[in-house]
Amino acid sequence: MPKTVGQTFHTPTPVLPSFDYVRPDSPQEVTKLLSKSDGNARLFMGGTDVFVRMRDGFITPKILIDVKHLPGMAQVEFGKRKGLIVGAAVDMNSLARHPAVVEHYPVLAEALHTVASYQLRTRATMGGNLCNASPAADTAPAALVLEASLILHGRRGEYPIPITEFFLGPGKTAIKPGEFLLRIEIPPAPKGAVGRYLKLGRNTLGDLAIVGVAVLGYPDNKAKSGYRFRIALASVAPVPIRVPEAEAILAASPITPDVIEAAAKAAMEAAKPIDDVRSSAVYRKAMVKNLTKRAVTEVWEKLVQ
Ligand SMILES: Cc1cc2nc3c(=O)[nH]c(=O)nc-3n(C[C@H](O)[C@H](O)[C@H](O)COP(=O)(O)OP(=O)(O)OC[C@H]3O[C@@H](n4cnc5c(N)ncnc54)[C@H](O)[C@@H]3O)c2cc1C
């Protein structure tokens, strides 16, 4: 059984350390439990990150808190004015096939489809994907270009935090002790918006991203080009990032292949990747340029069809 946090154990039969399973009756109870646990309690949704990290000895929570039954946690709601509301415990397959996601937020559906395998997505959630705060989280770029807010519950009740302020570093979020994620709120997508998520992995299915690029483009008379683009990247910085430098280039002058090339170059320059088991930093940078150029071009072609 793993004894030291942060060390990987390769046992012939991997085992989970023992823990208590707790199912509180209200968000207030969850907050109380988290507050008095001194870091020893942890929430889980699908458990596809939590249990793997426990098995490998990276984390050793004494208590796992199940909140999936609490009101709204497993629900998806949509309204043309309020947008999309995704309970933190909604599994990825249900979310990806939800009619509102398919019709109004296809870039999110596309990102969800790139996560691991169908089997894993029956358990894994977007809530867990964001709270896990991996730089490679596939739903993060989509959440960034869709300008999602995360609704947290803490000692003073509920409050929203914009996705741009949520990620603080690898595995670190703005969630404070005693707080947890209730739901993700995504505003209505801009009129006429077209999106694309391109992911490069070591294989076509079931691997974490070497690079992930989400692009959302839409008509906007106030932009000199007549269009605005939002661009977000995964797996090329300590946290998933928006790329305002590239977005500004696409707003500033009529879109041509040269302008797209310049925006893709700006995205590459904004990326601050590391070398790791999946890729070198140099290759990641080159692929940011490549994928950004492809994604923007595809979005642009659809916008002017
Ligand atoms: C084989 C395999 C392949 C994978 N492939 C991919 C991939 O392609 N792309 C990708 O992005 N990820 C991938 N992952 C990682 C993982 O599956 C995803 O991050 C998944 O979305 C996690 O969701 P979950 O519901 O299982 O989270 P959990 O494991 O339940 O939780 C993840 C983290 O978030 C915290 N947490 C969960 N819910 C809350 C909450 N409501 N409030 C506060 N904190 C919370 C937990 O304490 C934990 O730290 C893979 C994992 C495996 C095992």
mmCIF file of N, CA and C in Angstrom, residues 5 17 24 26 29 35 56 69 80 82 88-89 96 99 104 115 129 140 192 205 219 226 239 245:
data_model
loop_
_atom_site.group_PDB
_atom_site.id
_atom_site.type_symbol
_atom_site.label_atom_id
_atom_site.label_comp_id
_atom_site.label_asym_id
_atom_site.label_seq_id
_atom_site.Cartn_x
_atom_site.Cartn_y
_atom_site.Cartn_z
ATOM 1 N N VAL A 5 3.275 10.334 0.143
ATOM 2 C CA VAL A 5 2.584 11.175 -0.836
ATOM 3 C C VAL A 5 3.573 11.617 -1.907
ATOM 4 N N PRO A 17 -5.694 3.384 -0.883
ATOM 5 C CA PRO A 17 -5.635 3.469 0.575
ATOM 6 C C PRO A 17 -7.060 3.559 1.111
ATOM 7 N N PRO A 24 -23.092 14.117 2.489
ATOM 8 C CA PRO A 24 -23.817 15.134 3.265
ATOM 9 C C PRO A 24 -25.173 15.473 2.633
ATOM 10 N N SER A 26 -26.594 18.627 2.564
ATOM 11 C CA SER A 26 -26.765 19.991 2.053
ATOM 12 C C SER A 26 -25.393 20.595 1.724
ATOM 13 N N GLU A 29 -23.581 21.640 4.820
ATOM 14 C CA GLU A 29 -22.889 20.546 5.521
ATOM 15 C C GLU A 29 -21.547 20.229 4.859
ATOM 16 N N SER A 35 -14.374 22.513 5.953
ATOM 17 C CA SER A 35 -13.698 23.506 6.806
ATOM 18 C C SER A 35 -13.014 22.847 7.991
ATOM 19 N N ASP A 56 -1.983 5.918 -6.839
ATOM 20 C CA ASP A 56 -0.556 6.118 -7.073
ATOM 21 C C ASP A 56 0.150 6.830 -5.922
ATOM 22 N N HIS A 69 -25.712 13.865 -5.372
ATOM 23 C CA HIS A 69 -27.168 13.812 -5.169
ATOM 24 C C HIS A 69 -27.753 15.178 -4.780
ATOM 25 N N LYS A 80 -32.522 30.676 -23.577
ATOM 26 C CA LYS A 80 -31.876 31.551 -24.584
ATOM 27 C C LYS A 80 -31.232 32.770 -23.935
ATOM 28 N N LYS A 82 -30.532 33.070 -20.351
ATOM 29 C CA LYS A 82 -29.590 32.772 -19.253
ATOM 30 C C LYS A 82 -28.412 31.913 -19.718
ATOM 31 N N ALA A 88 -22.115 20.498 -11.453
ATOM 32 C CA ALA A 88 -20.725 20.015 -11.401
ATOM 33 C C ALA A 88 -20.623 18.507 -11.591
ATOM 34 N N ALA A 89 -21.715 17.781 -11.326
ATOM 35 C CA ALA A 89 -21.649 16.313 -11.390
ATOM 36 C C ALA A 89 -22.228 15.728 -12.679
ATOM 37 N N ALA A 96 -22.290 16.160 -23.531
ATOM 38 C CA ALA A 96 -21.937 16.270 -24.962
ATOM 39 C C ALA A 96 -23.140 16.002 -25.858
ATOM 40 N N PRO A 99 -29.153 18.378 -26.137
ATOM 41 C CA PRO A 99 -29.526 19.128 -27.351
ATOM 42 C C PRO A 99 -29.061 20.587 -27.332
ATOM 43 N N HIS A 104 -26.158 24.919 -29.471
ATOM 44 C CA HIS A 104 -25.656 26.268 -29.173
ATOM 45 C C HIS A 104 -24.184 26.328 -28.763
ATOM 46 N N VAL A 115 -12.029 13.863 -24.789
ATOM 47 C CA VAL A 115 -11.509 13.382 -23.500
ATOM 48 C C VAL A 115 -11.522 11.848 -23.475
ATOM 49 N N ASN A 129 -13.058 17.979 -14.317
ATOM 50 C CA ASN A 129 -12.007 18.349 -15.262
ATOM 51 C C ASN A 129 -11.462 19.746 -14.956
ATOM 52 N N ALA A 140 -11.197 23.018 -20.583
ATOM 53 C CA ALA A 140 -10.828 24.369 -20.139
ATOM 54 C C ALA A 140 -10.783 25.386 -21.287
ATOM 55 N N GLY A 192 -24.340 34.102 -34.214
ATOM 56 C CA GLY A 192 -23.584 33.681 -35.399
ATOM 57 C C GLY A 192 -22.247 33.036 -35.078
ATOM 58 N N LEU A 205 -6.812 8.788 -29.861
ATOM 59 C CA LEU A 205 -7.833 8.669 -28.814
ATOM 60 C C LEU A 205 -7.192 8.381 -27.463
ATOM 61 N N PRO A 219 -19.465 37.420 -35.927
ATOM 62 C CA PRO A 219 -19.506 38.748 -36.546
ATOM 63 C C PRO A 219 -19.633 39.828 -35.483
ATOM 64 N N GLY A 226 -14.595 43.289 -38.750
ATOM 65 C CA GLY A 226 -15.996 42.855 -38.836
ATOM 66 C C GLY A 226 -16.248 41.572 -38.052
ATOM 67 N N VAL A 239 -1.201 27.085 -16.732
ATOM 68 C CA VAL A 239 -2.671 26.995 -16.695
ATOM 69 C C VAL A 239 -3.202 27.159 -18.123
ATOM 70 N N GLU A 245 -3.412 38.629 -27.453
ATOM 71 C CA GLU A 245 -2.552 39.198 -28.511
ATOM 72 C C GLU A 245 -3.028 38.702 -29.886
#
